[in-house]
Each structure stands twice: as C-alpha cells, then as structure tokens.
CSV table of C-alpha atoms and ligand atoms in Angstrom, one decimal:
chain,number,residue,atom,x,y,z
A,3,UNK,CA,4.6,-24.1,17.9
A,4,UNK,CA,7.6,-22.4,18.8
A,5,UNK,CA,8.3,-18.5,18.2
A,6,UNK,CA,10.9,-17.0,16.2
A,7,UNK,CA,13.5,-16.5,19.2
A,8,UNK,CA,13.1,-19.8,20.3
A,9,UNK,CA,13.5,-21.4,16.4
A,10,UNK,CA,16.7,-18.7,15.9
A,11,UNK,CA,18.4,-20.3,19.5
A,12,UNK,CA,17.2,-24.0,17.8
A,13,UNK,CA,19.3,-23.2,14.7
A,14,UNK,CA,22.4,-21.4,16.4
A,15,UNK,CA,23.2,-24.7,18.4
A,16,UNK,CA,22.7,-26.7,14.9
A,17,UNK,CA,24.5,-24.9,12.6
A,18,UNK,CA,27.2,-24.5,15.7
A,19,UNK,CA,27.7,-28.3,14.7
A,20,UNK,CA,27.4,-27.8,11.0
A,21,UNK,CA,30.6,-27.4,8.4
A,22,UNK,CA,28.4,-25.0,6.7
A,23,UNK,CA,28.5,-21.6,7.4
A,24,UNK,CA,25.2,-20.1,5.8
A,25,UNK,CA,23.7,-23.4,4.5
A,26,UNK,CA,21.1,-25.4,6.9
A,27,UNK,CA,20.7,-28.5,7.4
A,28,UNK,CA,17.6,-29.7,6.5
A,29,UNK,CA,17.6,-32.7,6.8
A,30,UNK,CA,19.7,-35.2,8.6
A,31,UNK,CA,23.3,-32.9,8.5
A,32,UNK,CA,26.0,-34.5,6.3
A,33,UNK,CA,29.1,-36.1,8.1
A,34,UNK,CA,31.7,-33.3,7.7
A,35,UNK,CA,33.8,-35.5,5.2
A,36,UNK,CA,30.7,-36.8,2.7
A,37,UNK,CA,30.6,-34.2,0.0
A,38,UNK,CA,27.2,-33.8,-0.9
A,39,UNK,CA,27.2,-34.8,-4.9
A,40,UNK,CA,28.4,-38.2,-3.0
A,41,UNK,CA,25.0,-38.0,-0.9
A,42,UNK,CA,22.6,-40.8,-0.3
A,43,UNK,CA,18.6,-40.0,-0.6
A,44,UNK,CA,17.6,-38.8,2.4
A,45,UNK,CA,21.1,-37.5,3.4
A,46,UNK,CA,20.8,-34.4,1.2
A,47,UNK,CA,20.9,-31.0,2.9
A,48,UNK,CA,18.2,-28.7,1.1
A,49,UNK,CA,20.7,-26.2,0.6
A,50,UNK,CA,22.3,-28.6,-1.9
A,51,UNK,CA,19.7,-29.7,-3.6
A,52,UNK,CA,19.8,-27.9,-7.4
A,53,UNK,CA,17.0,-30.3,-9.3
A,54,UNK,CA,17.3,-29.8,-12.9
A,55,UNK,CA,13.7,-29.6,-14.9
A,56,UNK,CA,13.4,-32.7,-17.0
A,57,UNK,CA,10.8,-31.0,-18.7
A,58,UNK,CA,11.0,-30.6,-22.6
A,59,UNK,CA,9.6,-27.5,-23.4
A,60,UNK,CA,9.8,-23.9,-25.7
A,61,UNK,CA,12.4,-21.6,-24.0
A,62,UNK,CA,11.9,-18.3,-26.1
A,63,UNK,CA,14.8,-15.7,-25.6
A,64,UNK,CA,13.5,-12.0,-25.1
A,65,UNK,CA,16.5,-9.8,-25.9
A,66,UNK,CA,14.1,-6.6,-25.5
A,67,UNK,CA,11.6,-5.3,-23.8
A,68,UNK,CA,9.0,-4.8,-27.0
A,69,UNK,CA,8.2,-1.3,-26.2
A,70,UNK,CA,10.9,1.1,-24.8
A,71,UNK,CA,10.2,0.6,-21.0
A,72,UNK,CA,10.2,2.7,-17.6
A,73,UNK,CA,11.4,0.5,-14.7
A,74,UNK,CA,9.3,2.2,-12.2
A,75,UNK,CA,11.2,0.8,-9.0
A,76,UNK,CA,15.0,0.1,-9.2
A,77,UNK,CA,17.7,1.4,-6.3
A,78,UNK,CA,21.0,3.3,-8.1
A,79,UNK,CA,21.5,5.0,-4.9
A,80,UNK,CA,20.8,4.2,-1.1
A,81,UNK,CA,21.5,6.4,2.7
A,82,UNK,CA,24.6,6.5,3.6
A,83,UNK,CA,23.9,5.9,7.1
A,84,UNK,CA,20.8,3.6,8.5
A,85,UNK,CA,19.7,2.6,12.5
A,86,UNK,CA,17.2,-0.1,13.1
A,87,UNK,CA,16.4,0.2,9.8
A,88,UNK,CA,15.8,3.7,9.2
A,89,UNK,CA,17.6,6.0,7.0
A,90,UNK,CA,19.2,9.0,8.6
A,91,UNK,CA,21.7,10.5,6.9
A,92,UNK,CA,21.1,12.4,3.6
A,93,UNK,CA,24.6,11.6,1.7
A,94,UNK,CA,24.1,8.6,-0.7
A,95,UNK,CA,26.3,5.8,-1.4
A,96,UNK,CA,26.2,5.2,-5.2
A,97,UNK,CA,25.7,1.3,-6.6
A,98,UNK,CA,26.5,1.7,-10.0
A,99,UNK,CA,27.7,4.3,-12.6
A,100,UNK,CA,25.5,5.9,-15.6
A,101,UNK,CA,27.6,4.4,-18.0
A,102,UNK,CA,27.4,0.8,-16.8
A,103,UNK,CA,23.7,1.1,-16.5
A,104,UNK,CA,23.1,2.8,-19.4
A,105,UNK,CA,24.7,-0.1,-21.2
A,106,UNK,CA,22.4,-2.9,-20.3
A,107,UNK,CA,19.3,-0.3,-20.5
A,108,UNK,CA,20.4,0.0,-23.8
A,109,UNK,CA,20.8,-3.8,-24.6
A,110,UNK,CA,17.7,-4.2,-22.7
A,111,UNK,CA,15.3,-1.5,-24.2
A,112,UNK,CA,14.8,0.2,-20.9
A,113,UNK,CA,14.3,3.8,-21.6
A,114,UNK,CA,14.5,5.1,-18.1
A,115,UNK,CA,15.5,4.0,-14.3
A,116,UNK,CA,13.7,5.3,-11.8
A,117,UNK,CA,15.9,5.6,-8.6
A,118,UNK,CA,12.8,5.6,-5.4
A,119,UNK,CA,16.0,6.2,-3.1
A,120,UNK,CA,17.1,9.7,-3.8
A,121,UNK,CA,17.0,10.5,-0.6
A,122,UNK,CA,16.6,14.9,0.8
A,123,UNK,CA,18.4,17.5,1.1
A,124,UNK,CA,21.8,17.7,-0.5
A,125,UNK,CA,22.1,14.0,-0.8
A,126,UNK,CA,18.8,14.5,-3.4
A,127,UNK,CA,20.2,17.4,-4.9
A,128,UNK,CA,23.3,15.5,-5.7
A,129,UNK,CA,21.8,12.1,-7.3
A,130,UNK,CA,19.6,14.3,-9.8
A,131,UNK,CA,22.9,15.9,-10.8
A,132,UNK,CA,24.5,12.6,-11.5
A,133,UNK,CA,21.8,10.9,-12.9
A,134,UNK,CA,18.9,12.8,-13.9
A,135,UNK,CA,20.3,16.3,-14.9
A,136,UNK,CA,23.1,14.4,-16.8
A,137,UNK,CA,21.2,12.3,-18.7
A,138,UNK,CA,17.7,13.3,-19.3
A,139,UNK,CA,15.1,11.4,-20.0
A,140,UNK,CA,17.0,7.8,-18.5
A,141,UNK,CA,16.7,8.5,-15.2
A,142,UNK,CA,14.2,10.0,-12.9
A,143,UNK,CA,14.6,10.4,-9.3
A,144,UNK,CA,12.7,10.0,-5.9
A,145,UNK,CA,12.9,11.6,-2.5
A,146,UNK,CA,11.9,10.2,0.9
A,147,UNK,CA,11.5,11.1,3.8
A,148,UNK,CA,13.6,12.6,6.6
A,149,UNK,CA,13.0,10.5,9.7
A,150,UNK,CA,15.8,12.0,11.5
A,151,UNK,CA,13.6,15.3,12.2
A,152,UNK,CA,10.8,13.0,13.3
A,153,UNK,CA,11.0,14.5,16.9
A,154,UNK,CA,11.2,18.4,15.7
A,155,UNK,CA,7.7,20.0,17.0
A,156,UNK,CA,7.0,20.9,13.7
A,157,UNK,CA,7.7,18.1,12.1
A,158,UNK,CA,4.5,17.9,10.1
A,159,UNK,CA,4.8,21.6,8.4
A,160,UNK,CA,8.7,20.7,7.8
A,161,UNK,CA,8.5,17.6,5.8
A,162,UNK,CA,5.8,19.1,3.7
A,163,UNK,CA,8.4,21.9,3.0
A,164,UNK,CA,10.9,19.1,2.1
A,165,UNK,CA,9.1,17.9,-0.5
A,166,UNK,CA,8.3,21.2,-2.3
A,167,UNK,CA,12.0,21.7,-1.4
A,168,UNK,CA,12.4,18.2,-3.0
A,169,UNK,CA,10.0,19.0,-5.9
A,170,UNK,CA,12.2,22.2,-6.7
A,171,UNK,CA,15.0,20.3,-6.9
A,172,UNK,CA,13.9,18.1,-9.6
A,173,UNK,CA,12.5,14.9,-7.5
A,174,UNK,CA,9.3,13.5,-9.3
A,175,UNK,CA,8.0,11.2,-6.6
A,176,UNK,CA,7.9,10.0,-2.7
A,177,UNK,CA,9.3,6.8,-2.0
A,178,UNK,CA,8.1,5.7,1.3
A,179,UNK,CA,9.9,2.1,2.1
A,180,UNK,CA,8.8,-0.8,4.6
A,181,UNK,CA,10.7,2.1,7.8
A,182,UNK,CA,6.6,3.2,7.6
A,183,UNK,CA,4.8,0.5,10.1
A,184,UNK,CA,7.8,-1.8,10.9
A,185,UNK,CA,10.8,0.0,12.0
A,186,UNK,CA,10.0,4.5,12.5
A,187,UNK,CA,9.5,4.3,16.7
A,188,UNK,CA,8.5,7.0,18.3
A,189,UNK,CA,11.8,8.0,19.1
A,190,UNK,CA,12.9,7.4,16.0
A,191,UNK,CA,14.7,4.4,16.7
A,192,UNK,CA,13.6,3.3,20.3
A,193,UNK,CA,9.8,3.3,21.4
A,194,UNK,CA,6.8,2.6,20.4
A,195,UNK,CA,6.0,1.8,16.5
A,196,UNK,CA,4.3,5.0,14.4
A,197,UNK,CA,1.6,3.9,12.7
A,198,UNK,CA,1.1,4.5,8.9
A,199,UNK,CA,-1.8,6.2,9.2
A,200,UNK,CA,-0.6,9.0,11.6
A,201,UNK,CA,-1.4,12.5,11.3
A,202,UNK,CA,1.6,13.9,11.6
A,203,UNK,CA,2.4,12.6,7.9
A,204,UNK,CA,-1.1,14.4,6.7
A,205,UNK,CA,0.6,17.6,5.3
A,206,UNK,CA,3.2,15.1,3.7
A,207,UNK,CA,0.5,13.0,2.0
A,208,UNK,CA,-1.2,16.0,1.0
A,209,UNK,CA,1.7,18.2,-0.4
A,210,UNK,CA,2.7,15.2,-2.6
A,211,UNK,CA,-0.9,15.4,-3.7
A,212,UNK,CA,-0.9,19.5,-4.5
A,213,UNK,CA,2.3,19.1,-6.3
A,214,UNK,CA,0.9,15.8,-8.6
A,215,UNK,CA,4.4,13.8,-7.4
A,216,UNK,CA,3.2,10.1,-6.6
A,217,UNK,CA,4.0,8.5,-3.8
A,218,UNK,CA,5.8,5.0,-4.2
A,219,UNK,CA,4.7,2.8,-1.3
A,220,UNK,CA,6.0,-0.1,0.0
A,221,UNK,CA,3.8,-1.8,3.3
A,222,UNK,CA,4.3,-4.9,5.1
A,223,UNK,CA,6.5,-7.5,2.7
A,224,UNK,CA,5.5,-11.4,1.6
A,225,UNK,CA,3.0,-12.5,4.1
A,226,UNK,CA,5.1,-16.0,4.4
A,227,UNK,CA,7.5,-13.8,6.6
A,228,UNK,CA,4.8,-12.9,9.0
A,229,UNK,CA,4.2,-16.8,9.4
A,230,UNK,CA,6.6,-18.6,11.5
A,231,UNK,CA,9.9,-19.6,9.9
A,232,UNK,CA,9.9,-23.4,10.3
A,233,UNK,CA,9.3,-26.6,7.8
A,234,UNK,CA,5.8,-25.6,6.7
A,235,UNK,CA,7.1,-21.8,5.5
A,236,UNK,CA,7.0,-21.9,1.9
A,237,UNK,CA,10.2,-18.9,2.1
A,238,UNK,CA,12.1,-21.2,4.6
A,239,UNK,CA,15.4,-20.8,2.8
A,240,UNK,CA,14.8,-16.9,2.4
A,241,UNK,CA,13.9,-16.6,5.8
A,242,UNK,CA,16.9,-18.7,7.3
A,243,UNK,CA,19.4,-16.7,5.2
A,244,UNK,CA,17.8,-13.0,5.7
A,245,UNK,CA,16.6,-14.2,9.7
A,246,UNK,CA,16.1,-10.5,9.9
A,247,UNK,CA,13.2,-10.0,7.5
A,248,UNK,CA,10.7,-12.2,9.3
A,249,UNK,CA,8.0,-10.1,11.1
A,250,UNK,CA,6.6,-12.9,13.2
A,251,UNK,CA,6.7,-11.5,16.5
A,252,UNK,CA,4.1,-9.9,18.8
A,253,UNK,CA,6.1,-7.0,18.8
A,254,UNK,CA,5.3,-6.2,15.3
A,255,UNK,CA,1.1,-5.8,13.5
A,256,UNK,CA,0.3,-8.2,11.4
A,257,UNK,CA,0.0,-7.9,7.8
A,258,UNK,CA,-3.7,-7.1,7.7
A,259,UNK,CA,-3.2,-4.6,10.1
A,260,UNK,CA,-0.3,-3.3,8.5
A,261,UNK,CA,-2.6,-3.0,4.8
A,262,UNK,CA,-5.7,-1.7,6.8
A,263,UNK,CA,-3.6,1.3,8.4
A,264,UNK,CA,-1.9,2.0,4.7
A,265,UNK,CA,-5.5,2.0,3.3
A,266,UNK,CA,-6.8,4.5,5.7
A,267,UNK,CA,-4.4,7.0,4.1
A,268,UNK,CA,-5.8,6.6,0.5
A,269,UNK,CA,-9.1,6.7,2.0
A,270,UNK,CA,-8.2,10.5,3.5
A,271,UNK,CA,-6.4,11.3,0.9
A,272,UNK,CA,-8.1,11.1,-2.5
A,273,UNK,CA,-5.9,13.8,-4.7
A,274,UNK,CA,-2.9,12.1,-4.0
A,275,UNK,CA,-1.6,9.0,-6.2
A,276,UNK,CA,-0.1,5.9,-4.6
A,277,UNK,CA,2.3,3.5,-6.2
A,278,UNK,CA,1.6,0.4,-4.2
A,279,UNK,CA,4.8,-1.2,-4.5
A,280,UNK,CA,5.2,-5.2,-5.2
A,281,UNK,CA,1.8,-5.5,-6.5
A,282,UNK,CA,0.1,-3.7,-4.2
A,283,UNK,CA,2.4,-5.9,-1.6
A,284,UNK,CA,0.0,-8.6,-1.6
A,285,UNK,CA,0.6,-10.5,-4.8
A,286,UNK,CA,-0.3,-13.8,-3.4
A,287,UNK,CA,-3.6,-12.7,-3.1
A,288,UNK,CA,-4.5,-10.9,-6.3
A,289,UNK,CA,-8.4,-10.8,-5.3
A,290,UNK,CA,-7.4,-8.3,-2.3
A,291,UNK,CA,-5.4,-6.4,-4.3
A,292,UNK,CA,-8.7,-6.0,-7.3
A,293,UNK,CA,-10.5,-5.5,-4.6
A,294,UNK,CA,-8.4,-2.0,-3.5
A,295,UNK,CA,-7.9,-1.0,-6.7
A,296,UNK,CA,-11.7,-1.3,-7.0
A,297,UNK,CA,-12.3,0.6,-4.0
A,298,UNK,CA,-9.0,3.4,-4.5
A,299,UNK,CA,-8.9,5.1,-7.8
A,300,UNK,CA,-6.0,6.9,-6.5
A,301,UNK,CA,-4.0,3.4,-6.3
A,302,UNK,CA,-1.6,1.7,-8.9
A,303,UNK,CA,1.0,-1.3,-8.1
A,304,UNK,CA,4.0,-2.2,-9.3
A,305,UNK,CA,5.4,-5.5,-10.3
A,306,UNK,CA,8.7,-5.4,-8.6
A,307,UNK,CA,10.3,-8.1,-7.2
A,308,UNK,CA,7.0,-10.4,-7.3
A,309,UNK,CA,7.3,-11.5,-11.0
A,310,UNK,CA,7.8,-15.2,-8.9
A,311,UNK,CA,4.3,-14.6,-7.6
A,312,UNK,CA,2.7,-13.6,-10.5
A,313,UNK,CA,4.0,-15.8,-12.7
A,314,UNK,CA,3.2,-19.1,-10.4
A,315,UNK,CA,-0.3,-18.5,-11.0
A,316,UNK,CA,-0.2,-17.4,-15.0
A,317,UNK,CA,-4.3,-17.4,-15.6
A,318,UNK,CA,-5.1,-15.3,-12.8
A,319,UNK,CA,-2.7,-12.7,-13.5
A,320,UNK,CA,-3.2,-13.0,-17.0
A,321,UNK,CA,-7.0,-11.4,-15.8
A,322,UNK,CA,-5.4,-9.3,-13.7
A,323,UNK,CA,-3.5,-7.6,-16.3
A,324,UNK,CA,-6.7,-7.3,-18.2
A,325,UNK,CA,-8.9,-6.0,-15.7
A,326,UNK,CA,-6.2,-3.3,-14.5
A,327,UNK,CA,-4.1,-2.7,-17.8
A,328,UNK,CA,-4.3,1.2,-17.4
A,329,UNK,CA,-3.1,1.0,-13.1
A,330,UNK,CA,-0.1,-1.6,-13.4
A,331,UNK,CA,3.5,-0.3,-14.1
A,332,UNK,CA,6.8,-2.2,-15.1
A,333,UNK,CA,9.1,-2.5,-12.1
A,334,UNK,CA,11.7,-4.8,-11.0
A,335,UNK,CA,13.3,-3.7,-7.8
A,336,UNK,CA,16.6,-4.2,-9.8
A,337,UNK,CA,20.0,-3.3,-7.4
A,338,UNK,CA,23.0,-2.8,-9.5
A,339,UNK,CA,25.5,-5.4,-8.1
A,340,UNK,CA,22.9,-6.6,-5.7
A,341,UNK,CA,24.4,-10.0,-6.0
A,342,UNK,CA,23.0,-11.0,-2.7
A,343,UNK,CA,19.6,-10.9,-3.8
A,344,UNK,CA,19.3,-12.2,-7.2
A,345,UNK,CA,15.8,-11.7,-7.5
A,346,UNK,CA,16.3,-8.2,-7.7
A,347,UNK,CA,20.3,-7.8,-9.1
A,348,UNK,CA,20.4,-5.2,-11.8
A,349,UNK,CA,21.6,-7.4,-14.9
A,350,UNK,CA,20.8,-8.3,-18.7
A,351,UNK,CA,19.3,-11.9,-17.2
A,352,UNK,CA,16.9,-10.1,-14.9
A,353,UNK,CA,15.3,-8.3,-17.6
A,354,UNK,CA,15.1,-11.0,-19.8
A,355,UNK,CA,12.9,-12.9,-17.2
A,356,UNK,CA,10.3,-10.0,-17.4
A,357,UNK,CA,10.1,-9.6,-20.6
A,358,UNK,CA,9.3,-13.6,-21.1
A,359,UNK,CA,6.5,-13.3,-18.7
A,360,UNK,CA,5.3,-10.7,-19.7
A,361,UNK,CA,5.7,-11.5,-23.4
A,362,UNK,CA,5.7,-15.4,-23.8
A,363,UNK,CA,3.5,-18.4,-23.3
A,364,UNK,CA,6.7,-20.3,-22.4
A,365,UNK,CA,6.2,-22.5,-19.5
A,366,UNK,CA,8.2,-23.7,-16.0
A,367,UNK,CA,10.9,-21.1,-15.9
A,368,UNK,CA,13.3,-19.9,-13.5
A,369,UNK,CA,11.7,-16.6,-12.0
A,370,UNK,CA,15.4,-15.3,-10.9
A,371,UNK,CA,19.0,-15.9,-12.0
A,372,UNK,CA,20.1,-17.6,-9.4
A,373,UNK,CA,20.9,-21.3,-9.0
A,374,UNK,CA,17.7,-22.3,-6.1
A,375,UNK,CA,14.6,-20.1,-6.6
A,376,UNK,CA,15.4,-17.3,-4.1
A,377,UNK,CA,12.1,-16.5,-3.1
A,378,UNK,CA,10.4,-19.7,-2.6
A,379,UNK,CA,11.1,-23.3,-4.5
A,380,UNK,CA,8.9,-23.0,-7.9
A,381,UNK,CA,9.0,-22.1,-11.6
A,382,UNK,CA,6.9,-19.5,-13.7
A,383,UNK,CA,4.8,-19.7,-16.7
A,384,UNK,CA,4.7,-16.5,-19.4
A,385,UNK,CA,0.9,-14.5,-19.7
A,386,UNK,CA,1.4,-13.4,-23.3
A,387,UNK,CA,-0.1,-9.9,-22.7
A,388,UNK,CA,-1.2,-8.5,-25.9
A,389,UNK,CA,0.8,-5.7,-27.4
A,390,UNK,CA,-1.8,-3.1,-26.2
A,391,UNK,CA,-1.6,-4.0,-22.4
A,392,UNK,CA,2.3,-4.5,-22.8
A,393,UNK,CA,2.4,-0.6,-24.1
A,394,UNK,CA,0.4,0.2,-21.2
A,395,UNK,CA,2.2,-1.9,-18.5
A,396,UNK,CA,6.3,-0.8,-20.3
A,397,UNK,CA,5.8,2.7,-20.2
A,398,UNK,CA,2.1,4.8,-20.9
A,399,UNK,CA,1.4,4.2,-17.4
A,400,UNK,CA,4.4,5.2,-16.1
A,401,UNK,CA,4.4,8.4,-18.4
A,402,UNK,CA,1.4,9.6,-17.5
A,403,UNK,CA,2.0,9.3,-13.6
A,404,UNK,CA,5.4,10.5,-13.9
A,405,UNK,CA,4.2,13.3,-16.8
A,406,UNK,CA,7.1,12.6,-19.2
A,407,UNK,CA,6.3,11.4,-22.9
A,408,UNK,CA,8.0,8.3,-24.4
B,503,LIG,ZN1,12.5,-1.7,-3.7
C-alpha cells in the first residue's frame, strides 16, 4: 500500500500527461482528441461517466419544509484571514446578503439560519448587526473561538471572558470547527497538535455551560478520508478534487482517537450541551453514534451535510429518528454560493432534497444537486418521519437549545 505522498506524486506525473485539468483518469486516459461521449467501454474516464437511473419510480416535489424550520448549521459569514487552517482574524467576509437569503428561506419555509461562523470580537459584533439585530427571529448567530491568543499565559481565563463577552453581544452558541484536533498546533500554527481534550479549553467548555449557549461541534470528518485515497476509497473522486481533506497520515490521530478525546470533554463536562455536528460526525456508523447519545445526555447531532449517509441506509435511520426524535436537529451545512461544494450550496434544490428525505418514501434519489454524487457514487431513499418527529427534528429541538419559540 502506498501512503498519501507517494499516491499524490503517482497522480501529479499522470495528470501532467492528461488534457484535463481537475478530472482523473481513471481508467485508461483518453487520447487527447477522442471526446469522451465518442468513448468506447472501457475507455471512459470516471470523471465523465453521468449514468442516468433507468429506474421508473415516484419522484414527489417538496416545495416546503412542513413545519417552519431552524437550519441549525449553515455558513453566511466566514474569517477573513485563515493559516494552516485556522481562523485568525476577527473581520468576516460576508457570502450572501439578508435579502437574497431571506428569499429562498421564504420559498423554502426556513424560519431561521443559524450562522456557526460569527466569529469574536468586533467581527461578532458586526454579523449580529447585519443579520441577527436586523432581522429578528431569521437569523441567529455563533461565536468561536480566538486561536490567535492561543499562546497568551492566560489564555484559559481570556477565552472564557470572550464568550461572556460574546454572550453580551448577542451570540447564542460556540461553534468549534474541525481546527480542534486536526490543525490548532501548539504554536498555533507550527508544532505539535492540541488535543481536544486539553485543559486549557476547561473554563471555555464550562462558561458555555454557566451561560446555557451550546456548543456546535465538529470532530474528525467522513472516516473514508482517514483511509487511503486510492481505487478501493468509496470518496475517491472527493478526495482527488479536495487532496487536502484526507487525514491519512501518521502525522495526524485517527478517527477513533479523534472521537475518544472529543468524548472525554462531555464526560467532564456534564452542564454543558454539545451539538455534535454531521450526525455526531460518524453517520456511517449510526450504532456508535446511539451508543453516545446513550451514554451523553448532554449530546445532540446534527444532520448537516450527511443527508447522503443517512439516506443510503433509509431503515436504520428511519430507527434512528425514532429512538432519538427529541436530540436530532435540522441542519444542512448550506454555503450561500458555495458552488464548489454542492452538497452543501445554499439554494431552493438543496432544501428540497431534505425535505423529501425527510418527508417522503420516494426512492433512489440524487442526495445533492450536482451532476456526479459529490460525496461518494450512490442514491437516497426518503424515511417518511411522521409529523410528530418532523416537528421535533424542523424546529422544537432547535428552540429549545437555542431558547427561542417558533
Ligand atoms: Zn459546517
């Protein structure tokens, strides 16, 4: 088996050779002048290939969400300025205007965004003023962290200021992103990795607790891009386009480590609620998941972004969404103008995929709007939640963790 560096130096010298910038030959590359529609079998490039479903089946249309809902985890703003993968600046850069989201939340029944990137300090202050402050109610904003004082002596006591600071100023959550575990180095961006579990983030942790805010948590990622990235990696063509996201390197924990650390801080700190982001970030394994929502009553998940998981295996999730209708939230990760990723691109379409999964029996559906399945080559199948959980799930859960009414 070859590592990641080796496969990335493999694929440089190929795609040197290829007329494709961006697209990988999968199979034997195309001669430059054989367009691919032209093709022989076995000449196809996987890149090209765009099967159509012959399948004659009930495509339902979900216009609306069927009770007003809260999209827990959506990005209107992000830093400014980011290192290695951490955020250190606290002046946003702004992805899309109220009044163009406000129009498909509208069309879409989506009573309120909630922005997890609000970043601190002024950059916080001035995304509630644009958003939340300006139109209350529809959005509701999250702070994070500030990294850059990471090497401050005090760092602990200060960040725990930051979100009271952050509280005052109108944020109603943490959003702790993927920097936690796989990028925050001990000096800051150089050094050793800082564990989740570190003290220095107790007072953090805690404050958040105190002050009821809950912290939205994202560990590890899709545990396909801890695996290596080669013909048996089920998010090959995600993993060759976004080379960047795969964690399959000594240098970096695996994902069990990665989940055990993160569980060590609901463990020490009971008071404090924890949003665990993309279905508790291990939605191809629902049974771990039940298994720490079992164990952590301070835990709830998300389905953001992992709508393609859940919906790929319809009868567990369907008892998934039984067993844990009160501790499961409505979130998409939606990105306004986030064309690159299309799983998570803020548009009417988007919505309308999670409402027929949620809502529907329909069966083999694209999980995205995209033309190839971004996140791995299958279709979906709908749950048909009952109206109950779907009330739960769209917005009383949300409500009550956020402490707004409906
Ligand atoms: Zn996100």
């Amino acid at each position: 088996m070859i590592n990641r560096r080796q496969w990335l130096r493999g694929l440089g010298l190929a795609l040197g050779a290829s007329a494709h910038a961006g697209t990988q030959a999968f199979a034997t590359p195309l001669p430059q002048s054989s367009a691919p529609e032209s093709s022989s079998p076995g000449r196809l490039a996987l890149a090209d290939y765009e099967p159509k479903s012959m399948l004659q089946v009930r495509e339902t249309h979900i216009e609306r969400a069927r009770f007003p809902a809260v999209d827990i985890h959506t990005h209107i703003s992000v830093s400014a300025k980011s290192e290695n993968g951490i955020e250190l600046a606290p002046e946003r850069k702004y992805l899309g205007h109220p009044a163009e989201l406000l129009a498909v939340m509208d069309r879409k029944n989506v009573r309120a965004m909630v922005n997890l990137t609000g970043g601190f300090d002024d950059g916080l202050v001035e995304a509630v003023t644009k958003y939340d402050k300006a139109f209350p109610g529809r959005f509701f904003t999250f702070t994070e962290p500030s990294y850059s004082k990471f090497l401050e002596p005090n760092y602990p006591r200060l960040q725990a200021e930051a979100i009271e600071q952050a509280h005052r100023a109108g944020a109603r959550g943490l959003k702790i992103l993927k920097t936690l575990g796989l990028y925050l180095r001990e000096n800051i961006t150089s050094g050793k990795l800082v564990k989740i579990d570190d003290p220095r983030f107790d007072p953090m942790w805690d404050t958040c607790g105190q002050l009821n805010m809950p912290v939205a948590i994202h560990v590890s990622d899709p545990i396909a891009f801890f695996t290596p990235t080669d013909r048996f990696n089920e998010r090959y063509e995600e993993l060759n386009n976004h080379p960047d996201w795969s964690f399959y390197d000594h240098e970096f924990p695996s994902n069990a480590e990665l989940l055990e650390a993160r569980n060590r801080v609901f463990a020490r700190h009971p008071k404090t609620q924890f949003i665990v982001l993309h279905v508790g970030n291990f939605s191809e394994n629902l049974a771990n998941v039940s298994e720490n929502l079992d164990r952590f009553p301070n835990m709830t998940v998300d389905t953001a972004a992992r709508v393609g998981e859940l919906g790929r295996q319809p009868r567990t999730s369907r008892r998934f969404f039984e067993k844990y209708q009160d501790r499961i939230l409505f979130g998409t990760d939606a990105t306004p103008h986030g064309d690159e990723f299309p799983q998570q691109v803020f548009n009417d379409q988007l919505y309308e995929i999670y409402f027929r999964f949620f809502e529907t029996a329909d069966e083999y559906f694209d999980y995205a709007p995209a033309k190839v399945p971004p996140q791995g080559r299958w279709r979906i199948y709908g749950i048909e939640l009952p109206e109950s959980i779907l009330h739960k799930v769209y917005n009383q859960n949300a409500a009550r963790l956020l402490h707004i009414t409906i």
